[in-house]
Coordinates of C-alpha atoms and ligand atoms in Angstrom, one line a residue:
M88 CA -19.3 -20.1 -5.1
K89 CA -20.7 -18.7 -8.2
K90 CA -17.6 -17.9 -10.2
I91 CA -18.3 -15.1 -12.9
D92 CA -16.5 -14.4 -16.2
R93 CA -15.1 -11.7 -16.0
K94 CA -13.4 -10.0 -19.2
F95 CA -10.1 -10.5 -19.3
G96 CA -9.0 -7.0 -21.2
K97 CA -8.9 -6.2 -24.6
K98 CA -7.5 -8.4 -27.0
L99 CA -5.8 -5.4 -29.5
E100 CA -5.5 -6.5 -33.6
V101 CA -1.5 -5.9 -33.4
D102 CA 0.4 -9.0 -32.2
A103 CA 3.8 -8.9 -30.8
K104 CA 6.4 -11.4 -32.6
L105 CA 9.3 -13.4 -30.4
D106 CA 11.4 -14.9 -33.2
I107 CA 13.9 -17.8 -31.0
N108 CA 16.3 -18.3 -33.2
G109 CA 14.4 -18.0 -36.0
H110 CA 11.1 -19.0 -34.5
V111 CA 8.4 -16.8 -34.7
F112 CA 6.1 -16.7 -31.7
T113 CA 3.4 -14.7 -31.8
L114 CA 1.8 -12.6 -28.1
P115 CA -1.2 -11.4 -28.1
V116 CA -1.4 -7.7 -27.2
I117 CA -3.8 -6.8 -24.2
E118 CA -5.4 -3.6 -23.6
G119 CA -6.8 -2.3 -20.0
T120 CA -9.5 0.1 -19.4
Q121 CA -6.5 2.8 -19.0
G122 CA -4.6 2.0 -22.4
E123 CA -2.6 -0.2 -20.1
R124 CA -0.5 -2.6 -22.5
G125 CA 0.6 -6.1 -21.7
L126 CA 1.8 -9.2 -23.4
D127 CA 0.2 -12.0 -22.8
I128 CA 2.7 -15.0 -22.5
S129 CA 0.3 -17.6 -21.4
K130 CA 1.4 -20.4 -23.7
L131 CA 4.7 -19.5 -23.8
Y132 CA 6.0 -22.2 -22.0
A133 CA 3.4 -25.0 -23.8
E134 CA 4.4 -23.7 -27.1
T135 CA 8.5 -22.5 -26.8
G136 CA 10.0 -24.2 -23.6
Y137 CA 11.2 -21.0 -22.5
V138 CA 9.8 -19.5 -19.7
T139 CA 10.8 -15.1 -18.8
I140 CA 12.6 -14.1 -15.5
D141 CA 11.3 -11.5 -13.9
Q142 CA 12.7 -10.7 -10.4
G143 CA 10.4 -8.8 -7.9
F144 CA 7.6 -8.6 -10.9
A145 CA 8.8 -5.6 -11.9
N146 CA 7.3 -5.7 -14.9
T147 CA 4.7 -8.4 -14.5
A148 CA 1.0 -8.2 -14.5
A149 CA -0.1 -10.8 -12.5
C150 CA -3.7 -10.8 -12.5
Y151 CA -7.3 -8.2 -14.4
S152 CA -8.5 -6.4 -11.2
D153 CA -11.3 -4.0 -11.4
I154 CA -10.4 -2.6 -8.0
S155 CA -8.0 -0.1 -7.9
Y156 CA -6.0 1.9 -10.7
I157 CA -2.3 3.6 -10.1
D158 CA -1.0 5.9 -12.8
G159 CA 2.5 6.2 -11.4
K160 CA 4.2 8.8 -13.7
K161 CA 0.9 11.4 -12.9
G162 CA 0.7 10.2 -9.6
I163 CA -3.3 9.1 -10.0
L164 CA -4.5 6.6 -7.4
N165 CA -8.4 5.7 -7.7
Y166 CA -10.6 3.6 -6.1
R167 CA -13.2 1.8 -8.3
G168 CA -13.0 4.9 -11.0
I169 CA -13.2 7.1 -8.0
P170 CA -9.8 9.8 -7.3
I171 CA -8.7 8.8 -3.9
E172 CA -8.5 12.7 -3.4
E173 CA -12.8 12.5 -3.8
L174 CA -12.5 9.8 -1.4
A175 CA -10.4 10.5 1.5
E176 CA -11.9 14.3 1.6
K177 CA -16.1 13.1 1.3
H178 CA -16.2 9.3 2.7
S179 CA -16.5 7.4 5.6
F180 CA -13.8 4.6 5.9
V181 CA -16.5 2.0 6.7
E182 CA -18.2 3.1 2.8
V183 CA -15.1 2.9 1.3
A184 CA -14.5 -0.8 2.5
Y185 CA -18.0 -1.6 0.8
L186 CA -16.7 0.4 -3.0
L187 CA -13.8 -1.8 -2.3
V188 CA -15.4 -5.1 -2.0
H189 CA -18.8 -4.8 -3.6
G190 CA -17.6 -2.3 -6.5
Q191 CA -20.0 0.8 -5.8
L192 CA -20.6 3.0 -2.8
P193 CA -23.6 2.0 -0.6
N194 CA -27.2 4.0 -0.8
Q195 CA -28.1 4.9 2.8
K196 CA -30.0 1.3 3.3
K197 CA -27.3 -0.4 2.1
L198 CA -24.8 1.3 4.4
K199 CA -26.8 1.0 7.7
K200 CA -26.8 -2.7 6.8
W201 CA -23.0 -2.9 6.5
S202 CA -22.8 -0.9 9.4
G203 CA -24.8 -2.6 11.2
F204 CA -22.8 -6.0 10.8
L205 CA -19.7 -3.9 11.9
T206 CA -21.6 -3.6 14.8
E207 CA -22.6 -7.0 15.8
H208 CA -18.9 -8.3 14.8
S209 CA -16.8 -5.9 16.6
L210 CA -16.7 -8.5 19.6
L211 CA -14.1 -11.1 20.3
H212 CA -14.8 -14.5 21.0
E213 CA -14.3 -14.5 24.7
D214 CA -11.8 -17.7 25.1
M215 CA -9.2 -15.4 22.2
R216 CA -8.9 -13.1 25.4
H217 CA -6.5 -15.4 26.8
F218 CA -4.0 -15.6 24.7
F219 CA -3.3 -12.4 24.6
D220 CA -1.7 -13.1 27.6
G221 CA 0.2 -15.8 26.0
F222 CA 2.5 -13.3 24.5
P223 CA 5.8 -11.9 25.9
R224 CA 5.4 -8.3 27.5
G225 CA 6.9 -6.0 24.8
A226 CA 6.0 -8.1 21.8
H227 CA 6.0 -6.3 18.2
P228 CA 1.6 -5.7 17.7
M229 CA 2.4 -6.1 14.5
H230 CA 3.1 -9.9 15.2
I231 CA 0.2 -10.2 18.0
L232 CA -1.7 -9.2 15.2
S233 CA -1.1 -11.4 12.5
T234 CA -1.0 -14.4 15.1
M235 CA -4.5 -13.9 16.4
I236 CA -5.7 -13.3 12.8
N237 CA -4.5 -17.1 12.1
A238 CA -5.9 -18.1 15.5
L239 CA -9.3 -16.7 14.7
S240 CA -9.9 -20.0 11.5
T241 CA -9.6 -22.0 14.5
F242 CA -13.2 -20.3 16.0
Y243 CA -14.4 -19.4 12.7
P244 CA -13.0 -22.8 10.4
N245 CA -16.2 -22.8 8.3
V246 CA -15.0 -19.2 7.0
D247 CA -13.0 -20.7 4.1
Q248 CA -14.0 -19.6 0.0
R249 CA -16.9 -21.9 0.4
S250 CA -18.4 -19.8 3.1
L251 CA -18.8 -16.8 0.4
K252 CA -21.9 -18.1 -0.8
A253 CA -23.9 -17.5 2.4
D254 CA -23.1 -13.6 2.8
I255 CA -20.1 -11.9 1.8
N256 CA -21.0 -9.0 3.8
E257 CA -20.7 -11.0 6.9
T258 CA -17.5 -13.1 5.9
S259 CA -15.4 -9.1 5.3
T260 CA -17.8 -7.7 7.9
R261 CA -16.5 -9.8 10.6
L262 CA -12.8 -9.4 9.7
I263 CA -12.8 -6.2 9.6
S264 CA -14.4 -5.4 13.0
I265 CA -12.7 -8.0 14.4
V266 CA -9.5 -6.9 13.7
R267 CA -9.6 -3.5 14.9
T268 CA -10.7 -5.2 18.5
L269 CA -7.6 -7.1 17.9
A270 CA -5.2 -4.2 17.1
A271 CA -6.4 -2.2 20.4
F272 CA -6.4 -5.3 22.0
A273 CA -2.6 -5.9 21.4
Y274 CA -1.8 -2.6 22.3
K275 CA -3.5 -2.6 25.5
R276 CA -1.8 -5.9 26.0
S277 CA 1.6 -4.1 25.5
V278 CA 0.7 -1.8 27.8
G279 CA -0.3 -3.9 30.3
E280 CA -3.9 -2.0 30.7
P281 CA -6.9 -3.6 30.8
I282 CA -9.2 -4.6 27.7
V283 CA -11.4 -2.0 26.5
Y284 CA -14.3 -3.7 24.9
P285 CA -16.2 -2.2 21.9
K286 CA -19.3 -0.2 22.3
H287 CA -22.5 0.2 19.9
D288 CA -23.2 3.4 19.7
L289 CA -19.1 4.7 18.0
S290 CA -18.8 4.6 14.7
Y291 CA -15.9 3.1 13.4
G292 CA -12.9 4.9 14.0
A293 CA -15.1 6.8 17.5
N294 CA -14.6 2.9 18.5
F295 CA -11.2 2.3 17.5
L296 CA -10.0 5.0 19.4
H297 CA -11.8 3.9 22.3
M298 CA -10.9 1.0 22.7
M299 CA -7.2 2.0 22.0
F300 CA -7.3 4.9 24.8
D301 CA -10.2 4.7 27.0
S302 CA -8.8 4.0 31.0
P303 CA -10.8 2.7 34.0
V304 CA -8.8 5.4 36.0
K305 CA -8.7 8.3 32.8
P306 CA -12.0 8.3 30.6
Y307 CA -10.7 8.5 26.7
K308 CA -13.1 12.0 25.6
I309 CA -13.5 11.5 21.3
D310 CA -12.2 14.2 19.4
Q311 CA -14.1 14.4 16.0
D312 CA -11.7 16.4 13.7
I313 CA -9.4 13.4 15.3
V314 CA -11.4 10.9 14.4
D315 CA -12.0 12.5 11.0
V316 CA -8.2 12.2 10.3
L317 CA -8.0 8.9 11.5
N318 CA -10.6 7.9 8.5
M319 CA -8.7 10.3 6.3
L320 CA -6.0 7.9 7.1
L321 CA -7.8 4.5 7.1
V322 CA -9.5 5.6 3.2
I323 CA -6.1 6.3 1.8
H324 CA -4.5 3.2 2.8
A325 CA -7.3 1.1 1.8
D326 CA -6.2 -0.5 -1.5
H327 CA -3.0 -0.2 -3.6
E328 CA -3.0 -2.4 -6.5
Q329 CA -0.5 -5.5 -6.5
N330 CA 1.7 -4.4 -3.9
C331 CA 3.5 -6.8 -2.1
S332 CA 0.8 -7.8 0.8
T333 CA -2.3 -7.8 -1.7
T334 CA 0.5 -10.2 -4.2
A335 CA 0.6 -12.2 -0.7
V336 CA -2.9 -12.2 0.0
R337 CA -3.4 -13.5 -4.0
V338 CA -1.2 -16.5 -3.6
I339 CA -1.9 -17.4 -0.5
G340 CA -5.3 -18.0 -1.3
S341 CA -5.1 -19.3 -4.5
A342 CA -3.7 -22.2 -2.8
Q343 CA -7.4 -21.9 -0.9
V344 CA -6.1 -21.2 1.9
N345 CA -8.6 -20.3 4.9
L346 CA -10.0 -16.7 4.4
Y347 CA -8.2 -15.9 7.9
S348 CA -5.2 -17.2 7.1
T349 CA -4.3 -15.6 3.9
I350 CA -5.2 -12.1 5.5
A351 CA -3.0 -13.1 8.7
A352 CA -0.3 -13.7 5.5
G353 CA -1.0 -10.3 4.2
V354 CA -0.4 -9.0 7.3
N355 CA 3.2 -10.3 7.5
A356 CA 4.1 -9.0 4.4
L357 CA 2.7 -5.9 5.8
S358 CA 4.9 -6.0 8.5
G359 CA 8.7 -5.5 6.3
P360 CA 10.4 -2.4 6.4
L361 CA 10.3 -1.9 3.2
H362 CA 6.5 -2.2 2.6
G363 CA 4.4 -0.9 5.6
G364 CA 6.9 -1.1 8.3
A365 CA 8.4 1.8 6.4
N366 CA 6.1 4.2 9.0
Q367 CA 7.3 3.2 11.9
A368 CA 11.0 2.7 10.4
V369 CA 10.9 6.7 9.0
M370 CA 10.1 7.4 12.8
K371 CA 13.1 5.8 13.9
M372 CA 15.1 7.4 10.9
L373 CA 13.8 11.2 11.6
R374 CA 14.4 10.4 15.6
K375 CA 17.8 9.5 14.3
I376 CA 19.1 12.4 12.9
N377 CA 17.7 14.7 15.3
K378 CA 20.0 13.1 18.1
D379 CA 22.8 13.1 15.4
G380 CA 22.2 17.2 15.4
G381 CA 19.6 17.5 12.7
N382 CA 22.3 17.3 9.8
V383 CA 20.4 16.2 6.9
D384 CA 23.1 16.7 3.8
K385 CA 24.2 14.0 6.2
Y386 CA 21.9 11.2 5.7
V387 CA 21.2 12.8 2.2
A388 CA 25.1 11.8 1.7
K389 CA 24.1 8.1 3.2
A390 CA 21.4 7.4 1.3
K391 CA 23.4 8.0 -1.9
D392 CA 26.1 6.0 -1.3
K393 CA 26.1 2.6 -2.5
N394 CA 28.0 1.1 0.1
D395 CA 26.0 2.1 2.7
P396 CA 23.1 0.2 3.6
F397 CA 21.3 2.9 4.5
R398 CA 18.1 4.6 2.6
L399 CA 15.6 7.2 3.0
M400 CA 12.8 5.7 4.4
G401 CA 9.3 6.7 3.5
F402 CA 11.1 7.7 -0.1
G403 CA 10.4 5.3 -3.4
H404 CA 8.3 3.7 -4.8
R405 CA 8.3 1.0 -7.0
V406 CA 4.7 2.3 -9.2
Y407 CA 5.2 6.2 -8.7
K408 CA 7.9 7.7 -10.5
T409 CA 6.9 11.5 -9.0
Y410 CA 5.1 12.4 -5.8
D411 CA 3.0 9.5 -4.1
P412 CA -0.6 11.0 -3.9
R413 CA -1.8 9.9 -0.8
A414 CA 1.6 11.9 0.6
K415 CA 0.7 14.9 -0.7
I416 CA -2.5 14.1 1.3
M417 CA -1.0 12.9 4.0
K418 CA 1.5 16.4 3.8
A419 CA -1.4 18.8 4.3
A420 CA -3.2 16.9 6.7
C421 CA -0.2 16.9 8.9
H422 CA 0.2 20.2 9.1
K423 CA -3.8 21.4 9.7
L424 CA -3.7 18.3 12.2
L425 CA -0.7 20.0 14.1
K426 CA -1.8 23.1 14.5
K427 CA -5.5 22.1 15.5
L428 CA -3.6 20.5 18.2
N429 CA -1.3 23.5 18.5
I430 CA 1.7 20.5 18.5
K431 CA 5.6 21.8 17.0
D432 CA 6.5 18.8 16.4
P433 CA 10.7 18.9 15.8
L434 CA 10.2 15.1 13.9
L435 CA 8.0 17.8 11.1
D436 CA 10.1 20.3 10.7
T437 CA 13.5 17.4 9.9
A438 CA 11.1 15.6 7.8
M439 CA 10.7 18.9 6.2
K440 CA 14.0 19.7 5.4
L441 CA 15.0 16.0 4.5
E442 CA 12.3 16.4 1.8
E443 CA 13.6 19.3 0.7
V444 CA 16.9 18.7 0.4
A445 CA 16.3 15.4 -1.0
L446 CA 14.1 16.6 -3.9
N447 CA 16.7 19.0 -5.1
D448 CA 19.2 16.3 -5.2
E449 CA 20.4 14.8 -8.7
Y450 CA 20.7 11.2 -7.6
F451 CA 16.9 11.5 -6.3
K452 CA 15.8 13.7 -9.2
A453 CA 17.6 11.4 -11.9
R454 CA 15.1 7.9 -9.3
N455 CA 12.4 9.9 -9.5
L456 CA 12.3 8.7 -5.9
F457 CA 9.4 11.2 -3.6
P458 CA 8.3 11.1 -0.5
N459 CA 5.9 8.2 -0.5
V460 CA 2.5 7.3 1.9
D461 CA 4.6 5.9 4.5
F462 CA 6.4 9.4 5.3
Y463 CA 4.4 11.5 6.8
S464 CA 1.7 9.3 7.8
G465 CA 3.6 8.7 11.7
I466 CA 3.9 12.1 12.4
I467 CA -0.1 12.1 12.1
Y468 CA 0.0 8.8 14.1
R469 CA 2.3 10.2 16.7
A470 CA 0.1 13.8 17.1
I471 CA -3.2 11.4 18.0
G472 CA -1.2 9.2 20.3
I473 CA -0.8 6.7 18.8
P474 CA 2.0 5.0 19.7
E475 CA 5.1 3.9 17.3
N476 CA 4.7 0.2 17.2
M477 CA 1.3 0.4 16.4
F478 CA 1.5 2.0 13.2
T479 CA 2.1 -0.6 10.3
V480 CA -1.1 -2.4 12.1
M481 CA -2.7 1.2 11.4
F482 CA -1.9 0.5 7.8
A483 CA -2.8 -3.0 8.2
L484 CA -6.6 -1.8 9.7
G485 CA -6.7 0.4 6.5
R486 CA -5.5 -2.2 3.9
L487 CA -8.1 -4.8 5.5
P488 CA -11.2 -4.3 2.5
G489 CA -8.2 -3.9 -0.2
W490 CA -6.9 -7.4 0.8
I491 CA -10.4 -8.7 0.5
A492 CA -11.6 -6.9 -2.6
Q493 CA -8.4 -8.4 -3.9
W494 CA -9.0 -11.6 -2.6
R495 CA -12.9 -12.2 -3.5
E496 CA -12.0 -10.6 -7.2
M497 CA -9.4 -13.7 -7.2
V498 CA -11.9 -16.5 -5.8
E499 CA -14.7 -15.5 -8.0
T500 CA -12.9 -14.9 -11.0
K501 CA -13.1 -18.3 -13.7
N502 CA -10.3 -19.6 -14.5
T503 CA -8.3 -18.9 -11.3
K504 CA -5.3 -21.1 -10.9
I505 CA -3.3 -21.3 -8.4
A506 CA 0.1 -18.9 -7.8
R507 CA 3.1 -21.6 -8.6
P508 CA 5.7 -19.1 -10.7
R509 CA 9.0 -21.5 -12.3
Q510 CA 12.6 -20.6 -11.8
I511 CA 15.6 -21.5 -13.6
Y512 CA 18.0 -23.8 -12.1
T513 CA 21.6 -22.4 -11.0
G514 CA 22.6 -25.3 -8.7
V515 CA 24.6 -28.1 -8.7
P516 CA 24.3 -29.4 -12.2
C517 CA 21.6 -32.7 -12.0
K518 CA 23.7 -36.4 -11.5
R519 CA 22.0 -38.1 -14.2
S520 CA 19.3 -40.8 -12.7
E521 CA 19.9 -44.6 -13.5
G522 CA 18.6 -45.5 -16.3
S523 CA 18.0 -42.1 -18.1
A524 CA 19.1 -41.6 -21.9
E525 CA 22.4 -40.7 -23.1
Ligands
LIG144 N1 17.0 6.0 -0.8 C1 18.1 5.9 -1.3 N2 18.1 4.9 -2.6 C2 16.5 3.9 -2.9 C3 15.8 4.9 -2.1 C4 15.4 5.0 -0.6 N3 14.5 5.4 -0.6 N4 14.8 4.1 -3.3 C5 15.1 3.9 -4.3 N5 16.5 4.0 -4.4 C6 17.4 4.1 -5.5 C7 17.8 2.4 -5.4 O1 19.2 2.3 -4.5 C8 18.3 2.0 -6.3 O2 19.5 2.8 -7.2 P1 20.5 2.6 -9.0 O3 19.6 2.4 -9.3 O4 21.5 2.9 -8.9 O5 20.2 0.8 -7.9 C9 16.9 2.4 -7.4 O6 16.9 4.4 -6.3 C10 15.4 2.1 -7.9 O7 15.6 1.8 -6.4 P2 14.7 0.1 -6.4 O8 15.1 -0.4 -4.9 O9 15.4 -0.8 -7.4 O10 13.3 -0.1 -6.4 P3 12.1 -0.5 -6.4 O11 11.4 -0.3 -6.9 O12 12.8 -2.3 -5.9 O13 12.1 -0.6 -4.1 C11 11.1 0.6 -2.6 C12 10.9 0.6 -3.8 C13 9.5 1.0 -1.8 C14 11.2 -1.1 -1.9 C15 12.3 1.2 -2.3 O14 12.2 2.5 -2.7 C16 13.0 1.6 -0.6 O15 13.4 0.9 -0.4 N6 12.4 2.6 -0.3 C17 12.3 3.2 1.6 C18 11.3 2.3 1.6 C19 10.1 2.5 1.7 O16 9.6 3.3 2.4 N7 9.0 1.7 2.0 C20 7.9 2.1 1.6 C21 7.3 2.1 0.0 S1 5.2 2.9 0.3 C22 4.7 1.8 1.0 C23 4.7 0.7 0.8 O17 4.6 -0.2 -0.3 O18 3.8 0.0 1.8

């Protein structure tokens, strides 16, 4: 595989000084292309014997990356320099997947080839179909999905980092396409219906809806408006710099783990309710509020009560300290879709009330807590017939090109090291081993 000597930010003339008991150490200051600055501590331990402590990595840049950019204060998200609003409006998920993996939007010829690969790789190895029979009814599709992605490594054992030199197009499209098939099969399994195979003449999104909802006794009619909404949802989930699941992918991948097992780790990380699992948790919360008489104030008060573990799901973000730009797109799309489908969803009314009360509340204002990507997405999924336990799977489908792009960037970068943080030991003081010096 060709290793790339990527530029690691710009070293500024100014240095930072760290004074430890009168010993002064110089820390280089690095600047990224958007002017964000960081202190390079890569030699700190070797030179001082000290480590840094940063639980949750809130102050740590774990890598240099060219893929996506967030300005959390201004509410900006770009993939490869292109604003998310533009991508969501004008580009297909298939194009955006190419953009993330390759760094540029494809021309017609490249798009045709990439789409052709996606169609070619959409079938699952027939032997894997029987795996679905082993899961208990009611198993969560996210768990089925991660298990099945892991199992792909046994069917395609050569798809590891070394195979990158073969063809990244093949590696990426097989994953992007098969995971869509796996997701739909997992759903069919959960509802006890026969699986539906992909069709060669349907677009990426239409094919997914076909595999999810077509049945021998009730054919599914593809509605282009729904395909468009699905496309937008996948695009806005496609990457989000160093979030928890992407970090999981980079950490696992740094040990040169097989790509499929690496991506399975990303899916597992995403399933947590503080991360992608929040989209399902939001619906549970909205339903609970409605069942409880729709008293939004009561739940806002609960979220503020430090003795109550309840949090407003779909609110708050590590990086955004303003309205999440994805939530803005989502909210507008949600209203448009429900109007088009003539749906009156009481959960949307509750979500809007909740947002209004929270945004005017001092607690939420002081902490800059705004709706995030997961707040409105569930209402859209619900409107297009996606069941709640599939919401996080939808997030995973969208995030896949981002994980692959981040993994590719990591493995192709010269000097990538295995991720191996340090710790400050606070356990039982160690016994001195025999023969150790006084
Ligand atoms: N409801 C009530 N209080 C909140 C919430 C919330 N949703 N989010 C943060 N806070 C409070 C928190 O209690 C803390 O208060 P204090 O300063 O008094 O201790 C303060 O705001 C800062 O919160 P934090 O937990 O230190 O922030 P974080 O950056 O570690 O966590 C978060 C970010 C997304 C995990 C968190 O906001 C949260 O739990 N939100 C709800 C779950 C959710 O919607 N997750 C989806 C995130 S976006 C998509 C994704 O990543 O997949």
